[in-house]
Structures are given as C-alpha cells and as structure tokens.
C-alpha cells in the first residue's frame, strides 16, 4: 500500500538508489549505501532503519523475487502526512520501498556491441542534482525526447555549452590524444558509483584521465564516447546528435573498460 499523502507521491520528497545485481550478488552495495545516506542527510530525511537491517531487507528482496541478473531499486521518502509543503511533524516515519527485478543482460551486451545513439538537450534541472532525489521530471522529458529521435539517452548541456551528464547516466569521451574525459563531480552532476569505480579501472589500465567539462562540439570530434550507470555499466556511444563518433563503432577504450569493470567493483 502507498499512502495517498506520501511525500514522495505528492512532492517528489525523497531519494533513491539503483544497484546492479549480478549472479544474485549486489554490486558496490557499500558505496550505494554511502551515497544514500548522503542524499538523505542533504534533504534532512532520517534513515528509517539501521544500515544492517537495510542490508538484510535488500538481500531478502533479491531472494524473494528470484533475481540473478538485474537491478535493485530502493526509495525512501519523507513519509505520509497531511499535505503541507513544510516538513511533516517530528516523528513522521519515512517510507521505504525496495524492489528488484531481472533485466536482460544479453540484450545489454548486444546494445554494447552495437553502441547507442545519444542526443543533447538543454540542462533545465535544479542546482542540486548531486542529490539522488526522486524528482526527475527534466530527466523523464529528456529520455522521452531521446526515444522519439531514435536515441537511447539524452545528454544535458548547460548554459556554458558543457555536457553535464545523461538523463540517467554519466557522460564520457575519449579524445583523439587518447585521454579519457568526464566532468568533475560538482553539484551539476550525480557522482555515479559506476563513474567512481571506473576511475579506478582507468588508472589500473594506465590510461590518462582528465576530470574537466567538455562541450557537445568536443564530443562530436572525439575518438570515442560512452556513458556509465549501474544498469548499463559502460555503454559505448556511437552517435551524438546524429554525428558518428570516431569510426561510428564502439571504441576500444570503452569496450576494454566495460570488460574490466566487474573485476574492480565490490561484490557482496
Ligand atoms: N541512474 N546521473 C544520473 C542523472 C543518474 O540517474 C544516474 C543513475 C547516474 C549514474 O549513477 P550510477 O553509476 O551510480 O548508477 C548519473 C540510475 C541507474 C537510474 O536512475 O536508473
């Protein structure tokens, strides 16, 4: 049951996490829970149960739904209370929802072998997208615009002309000189857990990383492009705004990073 006056339902007043499940195991659970606690703290929503209890609930959810390869979704809202914009009375219990489902990993592998297209859209989001809030209207509209143009993701471009991130992923390019570039994790992007782990993979492979903003024009002329998220891992991007990237096929750097990712991630 969801209360009709749940703060998430009425105000998008909540936060969420998405973890990859692989072989029945959670990927990077520790980092996802750290980010969850940070999002809750930023919005002053109390944690509804201990982290140890939450870890048990997450495992039970995976088991009861018989998820071997898929995702676990976790959402916490400020709870159910009579509608009023200010915070509800002290003691209002936050609502928590955990769900898990299988996803077609083979389909993801096929998409990664072909690469995907992205479009760019203006970044019209609020100034705190570093908080993983469930308030995702601009992201919803951006993803739909991508689909209607035959693309799989939309990259937000801010007022300076820089790509911030995707509607549900972080954005990366590989320059002609072979440098791997992604925007620094400031308030203008969500610090992806996949992004954090991938930085370790990049260093381990001896690749050069540049954390700096890049423009859509730089992406058009890049050797490679790709995106990262818990559900897509590392997904090669072969078209941006209908311009082929590199030779129009998945790049060797993105492909190698995808292949190596799970050796560097934490399994639990
Ligand atoms: N999205 N940026 C945005 C706006 C996101 O929504 C996500 C994740 C990321 C990547 O974060 P991570 O690597 O921790 O998944 C970046 C999730 C998967 C979603 O909304 O389904």
PDB file of C-alpha atoms and ligand atoms in Angstrom:
ATOM      1  CA  UNK A   1       0.000   0.000   0.000  1.00  0.00           C
ATOM      2  CA  UNK A   2       1.163   3.515  -0.766  1.00  0.00           C
ATOM      3  CA  UNK A   3      -0.429   6.301   1.238  1.00  0.00           C
ATOM      4  CA  UNK A   4      -2.093   8.898  -0.984  1.00  0.00           C
ATOM      5  CA  UNK A   5      -0.396  11.552   1.132  1.00  0.00           C
ATOM      6  CA  UNK A   6       3.051  10.042   0.844  1.00  0.00           C
ATOM      7  CA  UNK A   7       5.508  12.930   0.462  1.00  0.00           C
ATOM      8  CA  UNK A   8       7.121  11.140  -2.448  1.00  0.00           C
ATOM      9  CA  UNK A   9       3.799  10.836  -4.231  1.00  0.00           C
ATOM     10  CA  UNK A  10       2.816  14.468  -3.636  1.00  0.00           C
ATOM     11  CA  UNK A  11       6.108  16.403  -3.583  1.00  0.00           C
ATOM     12  CA  UNK A  12       8.816  14.079  -5.016  1.00  0.00           C
ATOM     13  CA  UNK A  13      10.173  14.482  -1.492  1.00  0.00           C
ATOM     14  CA  UNK A  14      12.507  11.523  -1.388  1.00  0.00           C
ATOM     15  CA  UNK A  15      15.667   9.842  -2.582  1.00  0.00           C
ATOM     16  CA  UNK A  16      16.536   6.600  -4.324  1.00  0.00           C
ATOM     17  CA  UNK A  17      19.318   4.233  -5.307  1.00  0.00           C
ATOM     18  CA  UNK A  18      19.685   1.663  -8.071  1.00  0.00           C
ATOM     19  CA  UNK A  19      22.205  -1.161  -7.576  1.00  0.00           C
ATOM     20  CA  UNK A  20      23.210  -3.749 -10.103  1.00  0.00           C
ATOM     21  CA  UNK A  21      22.558  -7.390  -9.156  1.00  0.00           C
ATOM     22  CA  UNK A  22      24.867  -9.864 -10.871  1.00  0.00           C
ATOM     23  CA  UNK A  23      24.865 -13.594 -10.197  1.00  0.00           C
ATOM     24  CA  UNK A  24      22.489 -12.866  -7.292  1.00  0.00           C
ATOM     25  CA  UNK A  25      25.067 -10.575  -5.691  1.00  0.00           C
ATOM     26  CA  UNK A  26      24.901  -6.832  -5.088  1.00  0.00           C
ATOM     27  CA  UNK A  27      27.484  -4.725  -6.892  1.00  0.00           C
ATOM     28  CA  UNK A  28      29.030  -1.846  -4.935  1.00  0.00           C
ATOM     29  CA  UNK A  29      26.437  -2.018  -2.153  1.00  0.00           C
ATOM     30  CA  UNK A  30      28.725  -0.172   0.290  1.00  0.00           C
ATOM     31  CA  UNK A  31      29.171   2.819  -1.990  1.00  0.00           C
ATOM     32  CA  UNK A  32      25.470   2.946  -2.898  1.00  0.00           C
ATOM     33  CA  UNK A  33      24.526   2.986   0.808  1.00  0.00           C
ATOM     34  CA  UNK A  34      27.073   5.733   1.490  1.00  0.00           C
ATOM     35  CA  UNK A  35      25.536   7.828  -1.280  1.00  0.00           C
ATOM     36  CA  UNK A  36      22.022   7.063   0.016  1.00  0.00           C
ATOM     37  CA  UNK A  37      22.975   8.343   3.473  1.00  0.00           C
ATOM     38  CA  UNK A  38      24.481  11.478   1.916  1.00  0.00           C
ATOM     39  CA  UNK A  39      21.314  12.168  -0.119  1.00  0.00           C
ATOM     40  CA  UNK A  40      19.160  11.661   2.994  1.00  0.00           C
ATOM     41  CA  UNK A  41      21.394  13.963   5.054  1.00  0.00           C
ATOM     42  CA  UNK A  42      21.280  16.697   2.394  1.00  0.00           C
ATOM     43  CA  UNK A  43      17.456  16.601   2.483  1.00  0.00           C
ATOM     44  CA  UNK A  44      17.263  16.058   6.269  1.00  0.00           C
ATOM     45  CA  UNK A  45      15.276  12.842   5.932  1.00  0.00           C
ATOM     46  CA  UNK A  46      16.077  10.356   8.712  1.00  0.00           C
ATOM     47  CA  UNK A  47      17.197   6.836   7.836  1.00  0.00           C
ATOM     48  CA  UNK A  48      14.143   4.637   8.568  1.00  0.00           C
ATOM     49  CA  UNK A  49      16.130   1.596   9.719  1.00  0.00           C
ATOM     50  CA  UNK A  50      19.681   0.661  10.566  1.00  0.00           C
ATOM     51  CA  UNK A  51      22.053   0.008   7.671  1.00  0.00           C
ATOM     52  CA  UNK A  52      22.460  -3.564   8.911  1.00  0.00           C
ATOM     53  CA  UNK A  53      18.674  -4.103   8.777  1.00  0.00           C
ATOM     54  CA  UNK A  54      18.507  -2.487   5.341  1.00  0.00           C
ATOM     55  CA  UNK A  55      21.211  -4.825   4.062  1.00  0.00           C
ATOM     56  CA  UNK A  56      19.056  -7.794   5.163  1.00  0.00           C
ATOM     57  CA  UNK A  57      15.922  -6.344   3.510  1.00  0.00           C
ATOM     58  CA  UNK A  58      17.835  -5.851   0.243  1.00  0.00           C
ATOM     59  CA  UNK A  59      19.029  -9.465   0.218  1.00  0.00           C
ATOM     60  CA  UNK A  60      15.586 -10.776   1.082  1.00  0.00           C
ATOM     61  CA  UNK A  61      14.124  -8.719  -1.764  1.00  0.00           C
ATOM     62  CA  UNK A  62      16.579 -10.212  -4.248  1.00  0.00           C
ATOM     63  CA  UNK A  63      15.871 -13.730  -2.958  1.00  0.00           C
ATOM     64  CA  UNK A  64      12.070 -13.493  -2.932  1.00  0.00           C
ATOM     65  CA  UNK A  65      11.997 -12.019  -6.435  1.00  0.00           C
ATOM     66  CA  UNK A  66      14.473 -14.654  -7.663  1.00  0.00           C
ATOM     67  CA  UNK A  67      16.724 -12.016  -9.197  1.00  0.00           C
ATOM     68  CA  UNK A  68      20.010 -13.284 -10.531  1.00  0.00           C
ATOM     69  CA  UNK A  69      20.940 -10.581 -13.061  1.00  0.00           C
ATOM     70  CA  UNK A  70      19.116  -7.291 -12.759  1.00  0.00           C
ATOM     71  CA  UNK A  71      18.675  -4.286 -10.533  1.00  0.00           C
ATOM     72  CA  UNK A  72      17.554  -3.492  -7.025  1.00  0.00           C
ATOM     73  CA  UNK A  73      15.617  -0.252  -6.542  1.00  0.00           C
ATOM     74  CA  UNK A  74      15.442   1.436  -3.164  1.00  0.00           C
ATOM     75  CA  UNK A  75      13.424   4.559  -2.371  1.00  0.00           C
ATOM     76  CA  UNK A  76      12.977   6.491   0.841  1.00  0.00           C
ATOM     77  CA  UNK A  77      10.527   9.384   1.151  1.00  0.00           C
ATOM     78  CA  UNK A  78       9.811  11.794   3.994  1.00  0.00           C
ATOM     79  CA  UNK A  79       6.756   9.715   4.934  1.00  0.00           C
ATOM     80  CA  UNK A  80       2.987  10.114   4.987  1.00  0.00           C
ATOM     81  CA  UNK A  81       1.445  13.265   6.489  1.00  0.00           C
ATOM     82  CA  UNK A  82      -1.336  15.772   5.798  1.00  0.00           C
ATOM     83  CA  UNK A  83      -0.332  17.787   2.742  1.00  0.00           C
ATOM     84  CA  UNK A  84       1.763  20.787   3.753  1.00  0.00           C
ATOM     85  CA  UNK A  85       4.899  21.968   1.947  1.00  0.00           C
ATOM     86  CA  UNK A  86       6.993  22.327   5.116  1.00  0.00           C
ATOM     87  CA  UNK A  87       8.385  19.252   6.815  1.00  0.00           C
ATOM     88  CA  UNK A  88       5.820  16.945   8.477  1.00  0.00           C
ATOM     89  CA  UNK A  89       5.612  16.739  12.291  1.00  0.00           C
ATOM     90  CA  UNK A  90       8.681  15.335  14.061  1.00  0.00           C
ATOM     91  CA  UNK A  91       8.392  11.593  14.416  1.00  0.00           C
ATOM     92  CA  UNK A  92       6.785  11.082  10.977  1.00  0.00           C
ATOM     93  CA  UNK A  93       8.266   7.809   9.802  1.00  0.00           C
ATOM     94  CA  UNK A  94       9.993   7.884   6.396  1.00  0.00           C
ATOM     95  CA  UNK A  95       8.512   5.437   3.861  1.00  0.00           C
ATOM     96  CA  UNK A  96      10.797   2.871   2.330  1.00  0.00           C
ATOM     97  CA  UNK A  97      10.255   0.763  -0.784  1.00  0.00           C
ATOM     98  CA  UNK A  98      12.666  -1.871  -2.040  1.00  0.00           C
ATOM     99  CA  UNK A  99      12.060  -3.780  -5.269  1.00  0.00           C
ATOM    100  CA  UNK A 100      14.201  -5.934  -7.530  1.00  0.00           C
ATOM    101  CA  UNK A 101      13.805  -7.347 -10.997  1.00  0.00           C
ATOM    102  CA  UNK A 102      15.741  -9.264 -13.574  1.00  0.00           C
ATOM    103  CA  UNK A 103      16.940  -7.415 -16.653  1.00  0.00           C
ATOM    104  CA  UNK A 104      18.050  -8.811 -19.984  1.00  0.00           C
ATOM    105  CA  UNK A 105      21.843  -8.744 -19.629  1.00  0.00           C
ATOM    106  CA  UNK A 106      22.223 -10.402 -23.053  1.00  0.00           C
ATOM    107  CA  UNK A 107      20.232  -7.523 -24.573  1.00  0.00           C
ATOM    108  CA  UNK A 108      22.566  -5.056 -22.844  1.00  0.00           C
ATOM    109  CA  UNK A 109      25.578  -6.919 -24.258  1.00  0.00           C
ATOM    110  CA  UNK A 110      24.092  -6.694 -27.756  1.00  0.00           C
ATOM    111  CA  UNK A 111      23.490  -2.954 -27.286  1.00  0.00           C
ATOM    112  CA  UNK A 112      27.092  -2.557 -26.112  1.00  0.00           C
ATOM    113  CA  UNK A 113      28.377  -4.453 -29.154  1.00  0.00           C
ATOM    114  CA  UNK A 114      26.495  -2.095 -31.489  1.00  0.00           C
ATOM    115  CA  UNK A 115      26.826   1.094 -29.448  1.00  0.00           C
ATOM    116  CA  UNK A 116      23.985   3.541 -28.841  1.00  0.00           C
ATOM    117  CA  UNK A 117      22.945   6.982 -30.091  1.00  0.00           C
ATOM    118  CA  UNK A 118      22.516   9.991 -27.808  1.00  0.00           C
ATOM    119  CA  UNK A 119      21.016  13.422 -28.373  1.00  0.00           C
ATOM    120  CA  UNK A 120      21.777  16.628 -26.493  1.00  0.00           C
ATOM    121  CA  UNK A 121      19.125  18.705 -24.699  1.00  0.00           C
ATOM    122  CA  UNK A 122      19.323  21.879 -22.593  1.00  0.00           C
ATOM    123  CA  UNK A 123      20.023  21.192 -18.912  1.00  0.00           C
ATOM    124  CA  UNK A 124      16.988  22.735 -17.223  1.00  0.00           C
ATOM    125  CA  UNK A 125      17.340  20.943 -13.881  1.00  0.00           C
ATOM    126  CA  UNK A 126      17.727  22.426 -10.399  1.00  0.00           C
ATOM    127  CA  UNK A 127      21.145  23.254  -8.911  1.00  0.00           C
ATOM    128  CA  UNK A 128      21.424  20.189  -6.605  1.00  0.00           C
ATOM    129  CA  UNK A 129      21.387  17.222  -8.957  1.00  0.00           C
ATOM    130  CA  UNK A 130      24.271  15.814  -6.881  1.00  0.00           C
ATOM    131  CA  UNK A 131      21.458  14.623  -4.565  1.00  0.00           C
ATOM    132  CA  UNK A 132      19.873  11.433  -5.907  1.00  0.00           C
ATOM    133  CA  UNK A 133      16.331  12.703  -5.462  1.00  0.00           C
ATOM    134  CA  UNK A 134      13.260  11.060  -6.996  1.00  0.00           C
ATOM    135  CA  UNK A 135      12.338  14.428  -8.525  1.00  0.00           C
ATOM    136  CA  UNK A 136      13.159  13.547 -12.127  1.00  0.00           C
ATOM    137  CA  UNK A 137      10.790  15.450 -14.445  1.00  0.00           C
ATOM    138  CA  UNK A 138      13.510  17.008 -16.651  1.00  0.00           C
ATOM    139  CA  UNK A 139      15.180  13.583 -16.858  1.00  0.00           C
ATOM    140  CA  UNK A 140      11.883  11.943 -17.852  1.00  0.00           C
ATOM    141  CA  UNK A 141      11.270  14.512 -20.609  1.00  0.00           C
ATOM    142  CA  UNK A 142      14.873  14.279 -21.826  1.00  0.00           C
ATOM    143  CA  UNK A 143      14.767  10.471 -22.064  1.00  0.00           C
ATOM    144  CA  UNK A 144      11.477  10.610 -23.942  1.00  0.00           C
ATOM    145  CA  UNK A 145      12.905  13.199 -26.381  1.00  0.00           C
ATOM    146  CA  UNK A 146      15.815  10.808 -26.995  1.00  0.00           C
ATOM    147  CA  UNK A 147      13.473   7.893 -27.689  1.00  0.00           C
ATOM    148  CA  UNK A 148      11.359   9.961 -30.069  1.00  0.00           C
ATOM    149  CA  UNK A 149      14.542  10.750 -32.022  1.00  0.00           C
ATOM    150  CA  UNK A 150      15.675   7.127 -32.188  1.00  0.00           C
ATOM    151  CA  UNK A 151      18.326   7.547 -29.467  1.00  0.00           C
ATOM    152  CA  UNK A 152      18.812   5.725 -26.160  1.00  0.00           C
ATOM    153  CA  UNK A 153      19.992   8.593 -23.970  1.00  0.00           C
ATOM    154  CA  UNK A 154      19.933  12.387 -23.775  1.00  0.00           C
ATOM    155  CA  UNK A 155      22.971  14.354 -22.622  1.00  0.00           C
ATOM    156  CA  UNK A 156      22.205  17.585 -20.787  1.00  0.00           C
ATOM    157  CA  UNK A 157      24.107  20.673 -21.976  1.00  0.00           C
ATOM    158  CA  UNK A 158      24.282  23.616 -19.548  1.00  0.00           C
ATOM    159  CA  UNK A 159      24.326  27.359 -20.247  1.00  0.00           C
ATOM    160  CA  UNK A 160      28.120  27.330 -20.825  1.00  0.00           C
ATOM    161  CA  UNK A 161      27.719  24.763 -23.603  1.00  0.00           C
ATOM    162  CA  UNK A 162      29.196  21.982 -21.472  1.00  0.00           C
ATOM    163  CA  UNK A 163      27.771  18.491 -21.262  1.00  0.00           C
ATOM    164  CA  UNK A 164      26.846  17.804 -17.648  1.00  0.00           C
ATOM    165  CA  UNK A 165      25.558  14.214 -17.703  1.00  0.00           C
ATOM    166  CA  UNK A 166      22.891  11.969 -19.176  1.00  0.00           C
ATOM    167  CA  UNK A 167      19.253  11.728 -18.056  1.00  0.00           C
ATOM    168  CA  UNK A 168      20.162   8.565 -16.113  1.00  0.00           C
ATOM    169  CA  UNK A 169      23.912   8.159 -16.622  1.00  0.00           C
ATOM    170  CA  UNK A 170      27.272   9.936 -16.554  1.00  0.00           C
ATOM    171  CA  UNK A 171      28.872  11.106 -19.821  1.00  0.00           C
ATOM    172  CA  UNK A 172      32.421  10.426 -21.047  1.00  0.00           C
ATOM    173  CA  UNK A 173      34.574  10.957 -24.132  1.00  0.00           C
ATOM    174  CA  UNK A 174      37.998   9.748 -25.250  1.00  0.00           C
ATOM    175  CA  UNK A 175      39.960  12.462 -27.055  1.00  0.00           C
ATOM    176  CA  UNK A 176      41.978  11.968 -30.235  1.00  0.00           C
ATOM    177  CA  UNK A 177      45.057  12.004 -27.952  1.00  0.00           C
ATOM    178  CA  UNK A 178      43.599   9.044 -26.012  1.00  0.00           C
ATOM    179  CA  UNK A 179      42.690  10.924 -22.835  1.00  0.00           C
ATOM    180  CA  UNK A 180      39.543   9.819 -21.023  1.00  0.00           C
ATOM    181  CA  UNK A 181      37.465  12.878 -20.100  1.00  0.00           C
ATOM    182  CA  UNK A 182      34.494  13.259 -17.756  1.00  0.00           C
ATOM    183  CA  UNK A 183      33.050  16.214 -15.904  1.00  0.00           C
ATOM    184  CA  UNK A 184      34.240  16.697 -12.297  1.00  0.00           C
ATOM    185  CA  UNK A 185      31.655  15.555  -9.745  1.00  0.00           C
ATOM    186  CA  UNK A 186      30.445  19.015  -8.691  1.00  0.00           C
ATOM    187  CA  UNK A 187      26.834  19.972  -7.874  1.00  0.00           C
ATOM    188  CA  UNK A 188      25.941  19.827 -11.597  1.00  0.00           C
ATOM    189  CA  UNK A 189      26.071  16.020 -11.843  1.00  0.00           C
ATOM    190  CA  UNK A 190      25.305  12.957  -9.800  1.00  0.00           C
ATOM    191  CA  UNK A 191      28.534  11.335  -8.647  1.00  0.00           C
ATOM    192  CA  UNK A 192      27.832   7.950 -10.242  1.00  0.00           C
ATOM    193  CA  UNK A 193      29.056   4.897  -8.374  1.00  0.00           C
ATOM    194  CA  UNK A 194      29.941   3.362 -11.734  1.00  0.00           C
ATOM    195  CA  UNK A 195      31.894   6.559 -12.505  1.00  0.00           C
ATOM    196  CA  UNK A 196      33.830   6.269  -9.222  1.00  0.00           C
ATOM    197  CA  UNK A 197      34.761   2.626  -9.805  1.00  0.00           C
ATOM    198  CA  UNK A 198      35.583   3.278 -13.450  1.00  0.00           C
ATOM    199  CA  UNK A 199      38.150   5.878 -12.405  1.00  0.00           C
ATOM    200  CA  UNK A 200      39.966   3.022 -10.604  1.00  0.00           C
ATOM    201  CA  UNK A 201      39.751   0.863 -13.745  1.00  0.00           C
ATOM    202  CA  UNK A 202      41.102   3.715 -15.899  1.00  0.00           C
ATOM    203  CA  UNK A 203      44.089   4.201 -13.573  1.00  0.00           C
ATOM    204  CA  UNK A 204      44.735   0.455 -13.387  1.00  0.00           C
ATOM    205  CA  UNK A 205      44.841   0.301 -17.176  1.00  0.00           C
ATOM    206  CA  UNK A 206      47.381   3.107 -17.295  1.00  0.00           C
ATOM    207  CA  UNK A 207      45.033   5.398 -19.211  1.00  0.00           C
ATOM    208  CA  UNK A 208      45.155   9.140 -18.725  1.00  0.00           C
ATOM    209  CA  UNK A 209      42.083  10.653 -17.018  1.00  0.00           C
ATOM    210  CA  UNK A 210      41.029  14.297 -17.254  1.00  0.00           C
ATOM    211  CA  UNK A 211      38.193  15.383 -14.965  1.00  0.00           C
ATOM    212  CA  UNK A 212      37.057  18.534 -16.734  1.00  0.00           C
ATOM    213  CA  UNK A 213      33.948  19.783 -18.519  1.00  0.00           C
ATOM    214  CA  UNK A 214      33.660  19.102 -22.263  1.00  0.00           C
ATOM    215  CA  UNK A 215      31.339  20.610 -24.868  1.00  0.00           C
ATOM    216  CA  UNK A 216      28.984  18.886 -27.298  1.00  0.00           C
ATOM    217  CA  UNK A 217      31.296  20.063 -30.123  1.00  0.00           C
ATOM    218  CA  UNK A 218      34.237  18.320 -28.450  1.00  0.00           C
ATOM    219  CA  UNK A 219      32.140  15.163 -28.183  1.00  0.00           C
ATOM    220  CA  UNK A 220      31.306  15.317 -31.915  1.00  0.00           C
ATOM    221  CA  UNK A 221      35.043  15.322 -32.692  1.00  0.00           C
ATOM    222  CA  UNK A 222      36.034  12.745 -30.051  1.00  0.00           C
ATOM    223  CA  UNK A 223      37.619   9.411 -30.842  1.00  0.00           C
ATOM    224  CA  UNK A 224      35.115   7.634 -28.600  1.00  0.00           C
ATOM    225  CA  UNK A 225      32.205   8.385 -26.327  1.00  0.00           C
ATOM    226  CA  UNK A 226      30.441   6.297 -23.706  1.00  0.00           C
ATOM    227  CA  UNK A 227      28.162   6.509 -20.690  1.00  0.00           C
ATOM    228  CA  UNK A 228      28.094   4.829 -17.297  1.00  0.00           C
ATOM    229  CA  UNK A 229      25.356   3.751 -14.898  1.00  0.00           C
ATOM    230  CA  UNK A 230      24.614   0.859 -12.563  1.00  0.00           C
ATOM    231  CA  UNK A 231      22.270  -0.764 -15.078  1.00  0.00           C
ATOM    232  CA  UNK A 232      24.256  -0.037 -18.281  1.00  0.00           C
ATOM    233  CA  UNK A 233      27.748  -0.379 -16.747  1.00  0.00           C
ATOM    234  CA  UNK A 234      29.902   1.095 -19.577  1.00  0.00           C
ATOM    235  CA  UNK A 235      27.850   1.658 -22.730  1.00  0.00           C
ATOM    236  CA  UNK A 236      29.623   2.793 -25.936  1.00  0.00           C
ATOM    237  CA  UNK A 237      28.054   5.816 -27.652  1.00  0.00           C
ATOM    238  CA  UNK A 238      28.465   5.799 -31.439  1.00  0.00           C
ATOM    239  CA  UNK A 239      26.337   8.798 -32.438  1.00  0.00           C
ATOM    240  CA  UNK A 240      25.802  12.181 -30.787  1.00  0.00           C
ATOM    241  CA  UNK A 241      23.099  14.369 -32.351  1.00  0.00           C
ATOM    242  CA  UNK A 242      23.274  12.149 -35.451  1.00  0.00           C
ATOM    243  CA  UNK A 243      27.001  12.666 -35.959  1.00  0.00           C
ATOM    244  CA  UNK A 244      29.076   9.473 -35.966  1.00  0.00           C
ATOM    245  CA  UNK A 245      31.716   9.368 -33.187  1.00  0.00           C
ATOM    246  CA  UNK A 246      35.124   8.093 -34.308  1.00  0.00           C
ATOM    247  CA  UNK A 247      34.511   5.477 -36.980  1.00  0.00           C
ATOM    248  CA  UNK A 248      30.887   5.069 -35.851  1.00  0.00           C
ATOM    249  CA  UNK A 249      31.538   1.806 -33.985  1.00  0.00           C
ATOM    250  CA  UNK A 250      32.171   1.116 -30.265  1.00  0.00           C
ATOM    251  CA  UNK A 251      35.691   2.228 -29.336  1.00  0.00           C
ATOM    252  CA  UNK A 252      38.453   0.028 -27.960  1.00  0.00           C
ATOM    253  CA  UNK A 253      38.790   2.015 -24.707  1.00  0.00           C
ATOM    254  CA  UNK A 254      35.064   1.813 -23.866  1.00  0.00           C
ATOM    255  CA  UNK A 255      34.988  -1.880 -24.777  1.00  0.00           C
ATOM    256  CA  UNK A 256      38.040  -2.674 -22.620  1.00  0.00           C
ATOM    257  CA  UNK A 257      36.680  -0.658 -19.665  1.00  0.00           C
ATOM    258  CA  UNK A 258      33.364  -2.487 -19.914  1.00  0.00           C
ATOM    259  CA  UNK A 259      35.116  -5.852 -19.932  1.00  0.00           C
ATOM    260  CA  UNK A 260      37.229  -4.980 -16.868  1.00  0.00           C
ATOM    261  CA  UNK A 261      34.630  -3.178 -14.759  1.00  0.00           C
ATOM    262  CA  UNK A 262      33.402  -6.033 -12.565  1.00  0.00           C
ATOM    263  CA  UNK A 263      36.913  -7.052 -11.546  1.00  0.00           C
ATOM    264  CA  UNK A 264      37.238  -3.677  -9.791  1.00  0.00           C
ATOM    265  CA  UNK A 265      33.710  -3.391  -8.385  1.00  0.00           C
ATOM    266  CA  UNK A 266      32.858  -4.663  -4.884  1.00  0.00           C
ATOM    267  CA  UNK A 267      30.691  -7.792  -4.778  1.00  0.00           C
ATOM    268  CA  UNK A 268      28.595  -8.604  -1.728  1.00  0.00           C
TER     269      UNK A 268
HETATM  270  N1  LIG B   1      20.682   6.370 -12.754  1.00  0.00           N
HETATM  271  N2  LIG B   1      23.459  10.538 -13.445  1.00  0.00           N
HETATM  272  C1  LIG B   1      22.118  10.388 -13.306  1.00  0.00           C
HETATM  273  C2  LIG B   1      21.238  11.581 -13.521  1.00  0.00           C
HETATM  274  C3  LIG B   1      21.594   9.129 -12.953  1.00  0.00           C
HETATM  275  O1  LIG B   1      20.271   8.992 -12.788  1.00  0.00           O
HETATM  276  C4  LIG B   1      22.470   8.034 -12.776  1.00  0.00           C
HETATM  277  C5  LIG B   1      21.975   6.670 -12.378  1.00  0.00           C
HETATM  278  C6  LIG B   1      23.847   8.241 -12.948  1.00  0.00           C
HETATM  279  C7  LIG B   1      24.856   7.132 -12.763  1.00  0.00           C
HETATM  280  O2  LIG B   1      24.962   6.741 -11.419  1.00  0.00           O
HETATM  281  P1  LIG B   1      25.381   5.238 -11.033  1.00  0.00           P
HETATM  282  O3  LIG B   1      26.631   4.935 -11.766  1.00  0.00           O
HETATM  283  O4  LIG B   1      25.558   5.296  -9.571  1.00  0.00           O
HETATM  284  O5  LIG B   1      24.239   4.344 -11.462  1.00  0.00           O
HETATM  285  C8  LIG B   1      24.304   9.508 -13.273  1.00  0.00           C
HETATM  286  C9  LIG B   1      20.066   5.149 -12.277  1.00  0.00           C
HETATM  287  C10 LIG B   1      20.720   3.904 -12.750  1.00  0.00           C
HETATM  288  C11 LIG B   1      18.586   5.216 -12.609  1.00  0.00           C
HETATM  289  O6  LIG B   1      18.014   6.270 -12.402  1.00  0.00           O
HETATM  290  O7  LIG B   1      18.013   4.213 -13.058  1.00  0.00           O
END
